Coordinates of C-alpha atoms in Angstrom, one line a residue:
Chain A
M1 CA -60.6 20.7 -59.1
K2 CA -59.0 20.3 -55.7
R3 CA -55.7 21.2 -57.2
Q4 CA -57.2 24.4 -58.7
A5 CA -58.5 25.4 -55.3
L6 CA -55.1 24.8 -53.7
T7 CA -53.5 27.0 -56.4
A8 CA -56.1 29.7 -55.8
T9 CA -55.4 29.6 -52.1
L10 CA -51.7 29.9 -52.6
I11 CA -52.2 32.8 -54.9
A12 CA -54.4 34.6 -52.4
Y13 CA -51.7 34.1 -49.6
A14 CA -49.0 35.2 -51.9
F15 CA -50.8 38.5 -52.4
L16 CA -51.4 38.8 -48.7
A17 CA -47.9 37.8 -47.6
P18 CA -46.1 41.2 -47.5
A19 CA -48.9 42.7 -45.4
L20 CA -49.2 39.6 -43.1
V21 CA -45.5 39.4 -42.5
L22 CA -45.1 43.1 -41.7
M23 CA -48.2 43.3 -39.5
G24 CA -47.3 40.1 -37.7
L25 CA -43.8 41.3 -37.0
F26 CA -44.4 44.9 -36.2
T27 CA -48.0 45.1 -34.9
F28 CA -49.0 41.8 -33.4
Y29 CA -45.7 40.4 -32.1
P30 CA -44.8 43.7 -30.2
V31 CA -48.1 43.7 -28.5
F32 CA -47.7 40.1 -27.2
Y33 CA -44.0 40.3 -26.5
G34 CA -44.4 43.7 -24.9
S35 CA -47.1 42.4 -22.6
Y36 CA -44.9 39.5 -21.7
L37 CA -42.0 41.9 -20.9
G38 CA -44.3 43.7 -18.5
F39 CA -44.0 40.6 -16.2
T40 CA -40.2 40.3 -16.5
D41 CA -37.1 42.1 -15.4
Y42 CA -35.3 43.3 -18.6
T43 CA -33.1 46.3 -18.6
V44 CA -30.8 47.9 -21.2
A45 CA -27.9 46.4 -19.4
D46 CA -29.4 42.9 -20.0
L47 CA -29.8 43.8 -23.6
A48 CA -26.2 44.9 -23.9
S49 CA -24.9 41.7 -22.2
G50 CA -27.2 39.5 -24.3
E51 CA -29.2 38.3 -21.3
G52 CA -32.9 37.5 -21.8
P53 CA -35.8 38.7 -19.8
R54 CA -36.4 37.1 -16.4
W55 CA -39.9 36.4 -15.2
V56 CA -40.9 38.3 -12.1
G57 CA -44.7 38.1 -12.1
L58 CA -46.6 41.1 -10.8
K59 CA -43.6 42.9 -9.4
N60 CA -43.5 45.5 -12.2
L61 CA -47.2 46.2 -12.0
Q62 CA -46.9 46.7 -8.3
F63 CA -44.0 49.0 -8.7
V64 CA -45.7 51.1 -11.4
L65 CA -49.0 51.4 -9.5
S66 CA -47.2 52.7 -6.4
D67 CA -44.8 55.0 -8.3
P68 CA -46.0 58.6 -7.7
L69 CA -44.7 59.6 -11.1
F70 CA -47.0 57.1 -12.8
Q71 CA -49.9 58.3 -10.7
T72 CA -49.2 61.9 -11.8
G73 CA -49.0 60.7 -15.3
I74 CA -52.4 59.0 -15.2
L75 CA -53.9 62.1 -13.5
N76 CA -52.5 64.4 -16.2
S77 CA -53.7 62.1 -19.0
L78 CA -57.2 62.2 -17.4
K79 CA -56.9 65.9 -17.1
Y80 CA -56.1 66.0 -20.8
L81 CA -59.5 64.5 -21.5
L82 CA -61.0 67.9 -20.7
V83 CA -60.0 68.9 -24.2
V84 CA -62.5 66.4 -25.7
P85 CA -65.8 68.1 -25.0
L86 CA -64.4 71.6 -25.7
L87 CA -62.9 70.4 -29.0
Q88 CA -66.0 68.6 -30.1
I89 CA -68.5 71.3 -29.4
A90 CA -66.3 74.0 -30.9
S91 CA -65.7 71.9 -34.0
L92 CA -69.4 71.3 -34.4
A93 CA -70.1 75.0 -34.0
V94 CA -67.5 75.9 -36.6
A95 CA -68.9 73.3 -39.0
V96 CA -72.4 74.9 -38.6
L97 CA -70.8 78.3 -39.3
V98 CA -69.1 77.2 -42.5
N99 CA -72.1 75.2 -43.6
Q100 CA -74.0 78.3 -44.4
K101 CA -74.8 79.0 -48.1
L102 CA -72.6 82.1 -48.3
P103 CA -69.6 83.1 -50.6
L104 CA -66.1 82.1 -49.6
M105 CA -67.1 79.2 -47.3
A106 CA -64.7 76.8 -49.1
F107 CA -61.9 79.2 -48.5
F108 CA -62.5 79.3 -44.7
R109 CA -62.8 75.5 -44.5
V110 CA -59.5 75.0 -46.2
G111 CA -57.9 77.7 -43.9
Y112 CA -59.2 75.9 -40.8
Y113 CA -57.8 72.6 -42.1
I114 CA -54.2 73.9 -42.4
P115 CA -53.3 73.2 -38.8
V116 CA -54.4 69.6 -39.3
V117 CA -51.7 69.0 -41.9
T118 CA -49.1 70.7 -39.8
S119 CA -46.5 68.5 -38.1
I120 CA -46.5 68.5 -34.3
S121 CA -42.9 69.5 -34.4
L122 CA -43.6 72.6 -36.4
A123 CA -46.6 73.4 -34.2
A124 CA -44.2 73.2 -31.2
V125 CA -41.7 75.5 -32.9
M126 CA -44.3 78.1 -33.7
W127 CA -46.4 78.0 -30.5
E128 CA -43.4 78.1 -28.2
W129 CA -42.7 81.6 -29.5
I130 CA -46.4 82.5 -28.9
F131 CA -46.3 81.2 -25.3
Q132 CA -43.0 83.1 -24.4
K133 CA -43.0 85.7 -21.7
E134 CA -42.6 88.4 -24.4
G135 CA -44.6 86.3 -26.9
F136 CA -47.7 87.0 -28.9
L137 CA -50.2 85.6 -26.4
N138 CA -49.1 87.9 -23.6
W139 CA -48.8 90.9 -25.9
S140 CA -52.4 90.3 -27.1
L141 CA -53.6 90.0 -23.5
Q142 CA -51.8 93.2 -22.6
L143 CA -53.5 94.9 -25.6
L144 CA -56.8 93.7 -24.2
N145 CA -55.8 95.0 -20.7
L146 CA -56.2 91.6 -19.3
I147 CA -52.7 91.5 -17.8
N148 CA -50.0 94.1 -17.3
A149 CA -46.3 94.0 -18.1
E150 CA -45.4 92.6 -14.7
G151 CA -48.1 89.9 -14.9
R152 CA -46.5 88.3 -18.0
F153 CA -45.1 84.8 -17.7
N154 CA -44.0 82.0 -20.0
W155 CA -47.1 79.8 -20.3
L156 CA -45.0 76.7 -20.9
L157 CA -42.8 77.2 -17.8
N158 CA -45.7 77.8 -15.3
E159 CA -46.9 74.6 -13.7
H160 CA -50.5 75.9 -13.6
T161 CA -50.7 76.7 -17.3
A162 CA -48.3 74.4 -19.1
L163 CA -50.7 71.6 -19.6
W164 CA -53.5 73.9 -20.7
A165 CA -51.2 75.6 -23.2
I166 CA -50.3 72.2 -24.8
M167 CA -54.0 71.3 -24.8
L168 CA -54.7 74.5 -26.7
V169 CA -52.3 73.3 -29.4
T170 CA -54.1 69.9 -29.5
F171 CA -57.3 71.9 -29.9
W172 CA -55.7 74.0 -32.7
R173 CA -54.6 70.9 -34.6
G174 CA -57.9 69.1 -34.1
F175 CA -60.8 71.4 -34.8
G176 CA -60.4 71.5 -38.6
Y177 CA -60.3 67.7 -38.7
Y178 CA -63.5 67.2 -36.7
M179 CA -65.1 70.1 -38.5
V180 CA -64.9 68.1 -41.8
L181 CA -66.4 65.0 -40.1
Y182 CA -69.3 67.2 -38.7
L183 CA -69.8 68.8 -42.1
A184 CA -70.6 65.4 -43.5
G185 CA -73.1 64.8 -40.7
L186 CA -74.7 68.2 -41.1
Q187 CA -75.7 67.4 -44.7
S188 CA -78.2 64.9 -43.3
I189 CA -80.1 67.5 -41.2
P190 CA -83.1 68.7 -43.3
A191 CA -82.9 72.5 -44.0
E192 CA -86.7 72.8 -43.3
L193 CA -86.2 71.9 -39.7
E194 CA -83.9 74.9 -39.0
E195 CA -86.1 77.2 -41.1
A196 CA -89.2 76.2 -39.2
A197 CA -87.4 76.9 -35.9
T198 CA -86.2 80.2 -37.2
L199 CA -89.7 81.2 -38.2
D200 CA -90.9 80.2 -34.7
G201 CA -88.4 82.7 -33.4
A202 CA -85.6 80.4 -32.2
T203 CA -82.3 82.2 -31.8
A204 CA -79.1 80.8 -33.4
W205 CA -78.0 79.7 -29.9
Q206 CA -81.3 77.8 -29.3
R207 CA -81.2 76.2 -32.8
F208 CA -77.6 75.0 -32.1
W209 CA -78.3 73.4 -28.7
L210 CA -81.9 72.3 -29.3
I211 CA -81.8 71.1 -32.9
I212 CA -78.3 70.6 -34.2
V213 CA -76.6 69.0 -31.1
P214 CA -79.4 66.4 -30.5
L215 CA -79.6 65.5 -34.2
M216 CA -75.8 65.2 -34.5
R217 CA -75.4 63.0 -31.4
P218 CA -74.3 59.9 -33.3
T219 CA -71.5 61.8 -35.0
L220 CA -70.7 63.7 -31.8
L221 CA -70.2 60.5 -29.9
L222 CA -68.1 58.9 -32.7
C223 CA -65.9 61.9 -32.8
S224 CA -65.7 62.0 -29.0
L225 CA -64.5 58.4 -29.0
L226 CA -61.8 59.1 -31.5
S227 CA -60.8 62.2 -29.6
T228 CA -60.8 60.4 -26.2
I229 CA -58.5 57.7 -27.4
A230 CA -56.2 60.3 -28.8
A231 CA -56.3 62.3 -25.6
I232 CA -55.5 59.5 -23.2
R233 CA -52.6 58.5 -25.4
V234 CA -51.1 62.0 -25.5
L235 CA -47.3 61.8 -25.8
E236 CA -45.9 63.5 -28.9
E237 CA -47.2 66.9 -27.8
I238 CA -45.4 66.5 -24.5
I239 CA -42.1 65.4 -26.0
V240 CA -42.0 68.2 -28.5
F241 CA -42.9 70.9 -26.0
T242 CA -41.0 69.8 -23.0
G243 CA -38.2 67.7 -24.6
G244 CA -39.7 64.7 -22.8
S245 CA -39.2 66.1 -19.3
G246 CA -42.9 66.5 -18.6
G247 CA -42.1 69.7 -16.7
P248 CA -42.4 72.2 -15.1
L249 CA -42.7 70.2 -11.9
N250 CA -44.1 67.2 -13.7
S251 CA -47.2 69.2 -14.5
T252 CA -47.3 67.9 -18.1
Y253 CA -46.0 64.4 -17.2
T254 CA -48.5 62.1 -18.9
A255 CA -49.0 58.4 -18.5
L256 CA -47.5 57.4 -21.9
L257 CA -44.6 59.7 -21.3
Y258 CA -43.8 57.4 -18.3
V259 CA -43.6 54.4 -20.8
Y260 CA -41.4 56.5 -23.1
N261 CA -39.1 57.6 -20.4
K262 CA -38.8 54.1 -18.9
S263 CA -37.7 52.8 -22.4
W264 CA -36.2 54.5 -25.4
G265 CA -36.8 58.1 -24.2
N266 CA -34.1 57.6 -21.6
M267 CA -32.1 54.8 -23.2
L268 CA -29.3 54.4 -20.7
N269 CA -31.8 53.7 -17.8
A270 CA -34.3 51.8 -19.9
N271 CA -36.2 49.2 -18.0
F272 CA -38.4 47.4 -20.6
G273 CA -40.3 45.4 -17.9
V274 CA -41.5 48.5 -16.1
A275 CA -42.3 50.3 -19.4
G276 CA -44.3 47.2 -20.6
A277 CA -46.2 47.0 -17.4
A278 CA -47.1 50.7 -17.5
G279 CA -48.1 50.4 -21.1
L280 CA -50.4 47.5 -20.3
L281 CA -52.1 49.6 -17.5
I282 CA -52.6 52.5 -19.9
A283 CA -54.0 50.1 -22.5
L284 CA -56.5 48.9 -19.9
V285 CA -57.6 52.5 -19.1
G286 CA -57.9 53.1 -22.8
F287 CA -60.1 50.0 -23.3
A288 CA -62.3 51.0 -20.4
L289 CA -62.8 54.5 -21.9
S290 CA -63.4 53.1 -25.4
Y291 CA -65.9 50.6 -24.0
I292 CA -67.9 53.4 -22.1
N293 CA -67.9 55.5 -25.2
F294 CA -68.9 52.5 -27.4
R295 CA -71.8 51.7 -25.1
L296 CA -73.0 55.2 -25.2
T297 CA -72.8 55.3 -29.0
R298 CA -74.6 52.0 -29.4
E299 CA -77.4 53.0 -27.1
E300 CA -77.8 56.1 -29.1
R301 CA -78.0 54.1 -32.3
G302 CA -80.5 51.7 -30.9
E303 CA -82.7 54.6 -29.9
R304 CA -83.0 56.1 -33.4
Chain B
M1 CA -104.4 96.4 -49.1
S2 CA -104.5 99.7 -47.2
P3 CA -101.6 102.1 -47.3
V4 CA -101.0 101.5 -43.6
Q5 CA -100.7 97.8 -44.1
T6 CA -98.3 98.2 -47.0
Q7 CA -96.1 100.5 -45.0
E8 CA -96.2 98.0 -42.1
A9 CA -95.2 95.1 -44.5
A10 CA -92.3 97.2 -45.9
R11 CA -91.0 98.0 -42.4
M12 CA -91.1 94.3 -41.5
R13 CA -89.2 93.4 -44.7
A14 CA -86.6 96.1 -44.0
K15 CA -86.2 94.8 -40.5
A16 CA -85.8 91.2 -41.6
A17 CA -83.3 92.3 -44.2
L18 CA -81.4 94.2 -41.6
R19 CA -81.3 91.3 -39.3
K20 CA -80.1 89.0 -42.0
G21 CA -77.4 91.4 -43.0
L22 CA -76.3 91.7 -39.3
R23 CA -76.3 87.9 -39.0
I24 CA -74.1 87.5 -42.1
S25 CA -71.7 90.2 -41.0
L26 CA -71.4 88.6 -37.6
S27 CA -70.8 85.2 -39.2
Y28 CA -68.0 86.6 -41.3
A29 CA -66.5 88.4 -38.4
L30 CA -66.5 85.2 -36.4
M31 CA -65.0 83.2 -39.3
L32 CA -62.3 85.7 -39.7
V33 CA -61.3 85.5 -36.1
I34 CA -61.2 81.7 -36.3
L35 CA -59.1 82.0 -39.4
G36 CA -56.7 84.2 -37.6
F37 CA -56.4 81.6 -34.8
A38 CA -55.8 78.9 -37.4
I39 CA -53.2 80.5 -39.5
F40 CA -51.6 83.2 -37.3
P41 CA -48.7 80.9 -36.3
F42 CA -47.8 80.4 -39.9
L43 CA -48.0 84.1 -40.8
W44 CA -45.8 85.1 -37.9
T45 CA -43.3 82.3 -38.7
L46 CA -43.3 83.4 -42.3
A47 CA -42.6 87.0 -41.2
I48 CA -39.7 85.9 -39.0
S49 CA -38.2 83.7 -41.7
I50 CA -38.0 86.6 -44.2
T51 CA -36.8 89.2 -41.7
D52 CA -33.4 90.7 -42.5
K53 CA -31.8 90.3 -39.1
Q54 CA -28.7 92.3 -40.0
A55 CA -30.5 95.3 -41.3
S56 CA -33.3 95.6 -38.8
G57 CA -31.7 94.2 -35.7
I58 CA -35.1 93.6 -34.2
S59 CA -36.3 91.1 -31.7
I60 CA -39.0 88.7 -32.9
Y61 CA -41.0 89.8 -29.9
D62 CA -41.1 93.5 -30.9
F63 CA -44.8 93.6 -31.7
P64 CA -46.4 94.7 -34.0
K65 CA -43.1 95.4 -35.9
S66 CA -42.0 91.8 -36.0
L67 CA -45.2 90.9 -37.8
F68 CA -44.3 93.3 -40.6
P69 CA -40.6 93.0 -41.1
P70 CA -39.1 96.4 -42.2
A71 CA -36.3 94.8 -44.2
V72 CA -36.9 91.5 -46.1
T73 CA -34.4 88.9 -47.2
L74 CA -34.1 85.3 -48.2
G75 CA -30.7 85.1 -46.4
N76 CA -32.1 83.0 -43.6
F77 CA -33.2 80.3 -46.0
F78 CA -29.7 80.1 -47.5
E79 CA -28.1 80.1 -44.0
V80 CA -30.2 77.3 -42.6
I81 CA -29.4 75.2 -45.6
T82 CA -25.6 75.9 -45.8
K83 CA -24.7 76.4 -42.1
L84 CA -27.2 74.0 -40.4
N85 CA -27.2 71.4 -43.1
L86 CA -30.9 71.4 -43.6
G87 CA -30.6 70.1 -47.1
K88 CA -29.5 66.7 -45.7
Y89 CA -32.5 66.4 -43.5
F90 CA -34.8 67.6 -46.3
L91 CA -33.4 64.8 -48.4
N92 CA -33.9 62.3 -45.6
S93 CA -37.6 63.4 -45.4
V94 CA -38.0 62.9 -49.1
I95 CA -36.4 59.4 -49.1
I96 CA -38.4 58.2 -46.0
T97 CA -41.6 59.7 -47.4
A98 CA -41.1 58.3 -50.9
L99 CA -40.3 54.8 -49.6
T100 CA -43.3 54.8 -47.2
V101 CA -45.7 55.9 -49.9
V102 CA -44.6 53.4 -52.4
G103 CA -44.4 50.6 -49.8
T104 CA -47.9 51.4 -48.5
L105 CA -49.4 51.5 -52.0
V106 CA -47.8 48.2 -53.0
V107 CA -48.6 46.3 -49.8
S108 CA -52.2 47.6 -49.6
A109 CA -53.0 47.1 -53.3
L110 CA -51.7 43.5 -53.1
A111 CA -53.3 42.5 -49.8
A112 CA -56.7 44.1 -50.6
Y113 CA -57.2 42.1 -53.8
P114 CA -57.8 38.6 -52.3
L115 CA -59.7 40.1 -49.4
A116 CA -62.1 41.8 -51.9
R117 CA -62.3 39.3 -54.7
L118 CA -61.0 35.8 -54.0
Q119 CA -62.5 33.0 -51.9
F120 CA -59.9 31.0 -49.9
P121 CA -59.7 29.3 -46.5
G122 CA -58.7 31.7 -43.6
R123 CA -60.2 34.7 -45.3
G124 CA -62.5 35.6 -42.4
L125 CA -59.7 35.1 -39.9
I126 CA -57.3 37.3 -41.7
F127 CA -59.9 40.0 -42.2
G128 CA -60.6 39.9 -38.4
A129 CA -57.0 40.1 -37.6
I130 CA -56.5 43.2 -39.7
V131 CA -59.6 44.8 -38.1
A132 CA -58.1 43.9 -34.7
T133 CA -55.0 46.0 -35.4
L134 CA -57.3 49.0 -35.0
V135 CA -57.9 48.3 -31.4
L136 CA -54.7 46.6 -30.3
P137 CA -52.9 48.5 -27.6
T138 CA -50.1 50.0 -29.7
E139 CA -48.8 52.0 -26.8
I140 CA -46.2 49.3 -26.1
A141 CA -45.4 48.4 -29.7
F142 CA -42.6 50.9 -30.1
I143 CA -40.6 49.4 -27.2
V144 CA -40.5 46.0 -28.9
N145 CA -40.2 47.3 -32.5
V146 CA -36.9 49.0 -31.7
L147 CA -35.6 45.7 -30.2
T148 CA -36.8 43.8 -33.3
L149 CA -35.1 46.3 -35.6
R150 CA -31.9 45.9 -33.6
D151 CA -32.0 42.1 -34.0
L152 CA -32.6 42.5 -37.7
G153 CA -29.8 44.9 -38.0
L154 CA -32.2 47.6 -39.3
L155 CA -32.0 50.0 -36.4
G156 CA -30.9 53.4 -37.6
T157 CA -31.6 52.7 -41.3
Y158 CA -34.2 54.0 -43.7
A159 CA -35.7 50.5 -44.0
G160 CA -36.0 50.4 -40.2
V161 CA -38.2 53.5 -40.2
V162 CA -40.3 52.5 -43.2
L163 CA -41.0 48.7 -42.9
P164 CA -42.9 48.9 -39.6
I165 CA -45.4 51.5 -40.9
I166 CA -46.4 50.4 -44.4
A167 CA -48.9 47.7 -43.7
T168 CA -51.9 49.4 -42.3
A169 CA -55.6 48.5 -41.9
F170 CA -56.5 51.9 -43.2
G171 CA -54.6 51.3 -46.5
I172 CA -55.9 47.8 -47.0
F173 CA -59.5 48.7 -46.4
L174 CA -59.3 51.7 -48.6
M175 CA -58.1 49.6 -51.5
R176 CA -60.5 46.8 -50.7
Q177 CA -63.4 49.3 -50.9
A178 CA -62.1 50.4 -54.3
Y179 CA -61.9 46.9 -55.7
L180 CA -65.4 46.0 -54.4
A181 CA -66.8 48.8 -56.5
I182 CA -65.4 47.3 -59.7
P183 CA -68.0 45.2 -61.7
G184 CA -67.3 41.5 -61.4
T185 CA -68.0 41.0 -65.1
L186 CA -64.7 42.8 -66.0
M187 CA -62.8 40.2 -64.0
E188 CA -64.7 37.3 -65.5
A189 CA -64.0 38.5 -69.0
A190 CA -60.3 38.8 -68.2
R191 CA -60.3 35.3 -66.7
I192 CA -61.9 33.8 -69.8
D193 CA -59.2 35.5 -71.8
G194 CA -56.7 33.5 -69.8
A195 CA -55.4 36.4 -67.6
S196 CA -53.6 35.4 -64.4
E197 CA -54.7 36.9 -61.0
L198 CA -51.6 39.2 -61.1
Q199 CA -52.6 40.4 -64.6
I200 CA -56.1 41.0 -63.5
L201 CA -54.9 43.1 -60.6
W202 CA -52.4 45.0 -62.7
R203 CA -54.5 45.5 -65.9
V204 CA -58.0 45.7 -64.5
M205 CA -58.2 46.5 -60.8
I206 CA -55.3 49.0 -60.5
P207 CA -56.2 51.2 -63.4
L208 CA -59.8 51.4 -62.2
S209 CA -58.7 52.3 -58.6
V210 CA -56.5 55.3 -59.4
P211 CA -58.6 57.7 -57.3
S212 CA -58.3 55.5 -54.2
L213 CA -54.6 55.0 -54.8
T214 CA -54.1 58.7 -55.1
A215 CA -56.0 59.4 -51.9
L216 CA -54.0 56.7 -50.0
G217 CA -50.8 58.1 -51.5
I218 CA -51.6 61.6 -50.5
F219 CA -52.7 60.8 -46.9
T220 CA -49.6 58.7 -46.5
L221 CA -47.3 61.4 -47.9
V222 CA -48.6 64.1 -45.6
G223 CA -48.7 61.8 -42.6
T224 CA -45.1 60.5 -43.1
W225 CA -43.7 63.9 -43.9
N226 CA -45.1 65.3 -40.6
A227 CA -44.5 62.2 -38.5
F228 CA -42.4 62.9 -35.4
F229 CA -42.5 60.1 -32.8
W230 CA -41.7 57.0 -34.7
P231 CA -38.8 58.3 -36.8
S232 CA -37.3 59.9 -33.7
V233 CA -37.3 56.5 -32.0
A234 CA -36.3 54.3 -35.0
L235 CA -33.4 56.7 -35.7
L236 CA -32.3 57.0 -32.1
T237 CA -28.9 55.7 -32.9
N238 CA -28.3 57.6 -36.2
D239 CA -28.7 61.3 -36.3
D240 CA -27.5 61.5 -39.9
L241 CA -30.8 60.0 -41.3
L242 CA -33.2 62.1 -39.3
P243 CA -36.1 63.6 -41.3
M244 CA -36.8 67.4 -41.0
S245 CA -39.6 66.9 -38.6
V246 CA -37.2 65.5 -36.0
A247 CA -34.2 67.6 -37.0
I248 CA -36.0 70.9 -36.7
L249 CA -36.5 70.4 -33.0
K250 CA -32.8 69.4 -32.6
L251 CA -31.8 72.7 -34.2
K252 CA -34.1 74.6 -31.9
G253 CA -32.9 72.7 -28.9
Q254 CA -29.4 74.0 -29.4
F255 CA -28.3 76.6 -26.9
N256 CA -28.6 80.1 -28.4
Y257 CA -30.3 79.0 -31.5
D258 CA -30.9 81.4 -34.3
V259 CA -34.7 82.2 -34.4
F260 CA -34.7 83.4 -37.9
N261 CA -32.9 80.3 -39.3
V262 CA -35.3 78.0 -37.4
A263 CA -38.3 79.9 -38.8
A264 CA -36.8 79.6 -42.3
G265 CA -36.3 75.8 -41.7
A266 CA -39.9 75.6 -40.5
M267 CA -41.1 77.2 -43.7
I268 CA -39.0 74.9 -45.8
M269 CA -40.6 71.9 -44.1
M270 CA -44.2 73.4 -44.3
I271 CA -44.2 74.5 -48.0
P272 CA -44.3 71.1 -49.7
V273 CA -47.1 70.0 -47.4
L274 CA -49.1 73.1 -48.2
V275 CA -48.6 72.7 -51.9
V276 CA -49.8 69.1 -51.8
F277 CA -52.7 70.1 -49.5
F278 CA -53.9 72.9 -51.7
L279 CA -53.6 70.7 -54.9
A280 CA -55.4 67.8 -53.3
Q281 CA -57.7 69.6 -50.9
R282 CA -60.8 67.8 -52.1
F283 CA -59.4 64.5 -50.7
F284 CA -59.0 66.0 -47.3
M285 CA -62.2 68.1 -47.2
R286 CA -64.3 65.0 -48.1
G287 CA -63.4 63.5 -44.8
L288 CA -62.0 60.1 -44.0
E289 CA -65.2 58.7 -42.8
G290 CA -66.2 56.9 -46.0
A291 CA -62.8 55.4 -46.3
V292 CA -62.6 54.1 -42.7
K293 CA -66.0 52.4 -42.7
G294 CA -64.3 49.5 -44.6

């Protein structure tokens, strides 16, 4: 009997082995070793000469915290969080719109989802043309008489608009995804509730804010959590739109871009200690935000 | 009912019908505007990619003409393949995606089985560890993973891109969920017939989990085909193996790049994803929620 149990255990671990080895090597080990690197001095020159990391304690953390570039990065990443409420409310509104029992709704839903399955690099190719000085955005604005020919500028090369332009692309790639999650949630709202409100003379605007938003709060908070974590870790968007420079004038330089540019994004000057320390700090900010969000979600669940 | 009342009722009904009609028209108008926002970039890029640049000599910023090219050609597609070597990058994308999909399916299907159906010491711990990967600060993982690949001699190889991304909590939980839905009596019957665990997995569990395997395969396919960051880092030292998602930006980064060719390249990269998406849209439109709950 004991032998049999041992065999069963061995079989179980044999099945798990590929996953455990790969996760151990490429998910757990890098987090622990990367955290360790944050307290050491370890540059690409050390790597080339075969020298190991040297323990320096809190030196890197001090350096990173006092580095104006990292402070800019944190500020810009926090600014990026502004996309979260806009994206969530818009996605919920779109979900309500395509949740009506009308013809062609499936067609619109599929259309809205296409940006979600678009690579960020393709998004960058296409949207860069839109944001050009002679691009489609300025042409449309001119058509609407919002700007004149002299007022045109490249949205990605202006330090006041670049980050917003990139946020618009995040919004574009995200609203279809969250729409689908909200559609699932909307199924649970009884139709009678809305009908009753309509009979009582509530406008669509009132029904949205007074019935749908409060009833959808659990889903709203879950989606906000997902969206917040993604926003604070924004990096790919910045690399594809600015080539990793974070320009113009560092106006799109985000916190994780700092980590990237201190390591493999700028290989010849890589300093893995500084990159690791910055990564740890960002992880802490991420944890704090997740915790706040989680607490909000849990209170909400307890209430209902 | 008096004639006056009937008239009044008819007017009310007409008014209600009018309001309803107005509401529906407004809904459609709004949905069309949003659809334009969602797909305009593709339409414009498509228009650029089929513009005959020799014949028309137009700028892509010559609106609204550039949205409706006067002369159409497939020349840009041939040019981007022959002159800019896009075929090579396309093949790299195919290889990296195929390896990742197969790897993810095998690793997830295997690992999920004991977690769903076997009792063994350490089960809870392993389960917890896999859940933990969802909250680990992966921000710093890429720094170390490149160092690890270098030590293993895998930096700049297909294996180096693929191996770190095939074991995921998402895949394992998706498959575990599928196995849990299979009646235990089927397993018992197979055991009594003397089937080994591997045979049970292969002959009973896998055939009954085809929908989940398909879903996992499709999500992995689209995700890997589109992935930009990790392949760009893992192939830092070897431009020859870059997938299209990374290569297209390199093409565009060249000084004086040809807009029409890049647009054609973008379309070549987008079309396979669109085909898969349209064929498998129900997997996407159902949402990932059910899958992630674990």
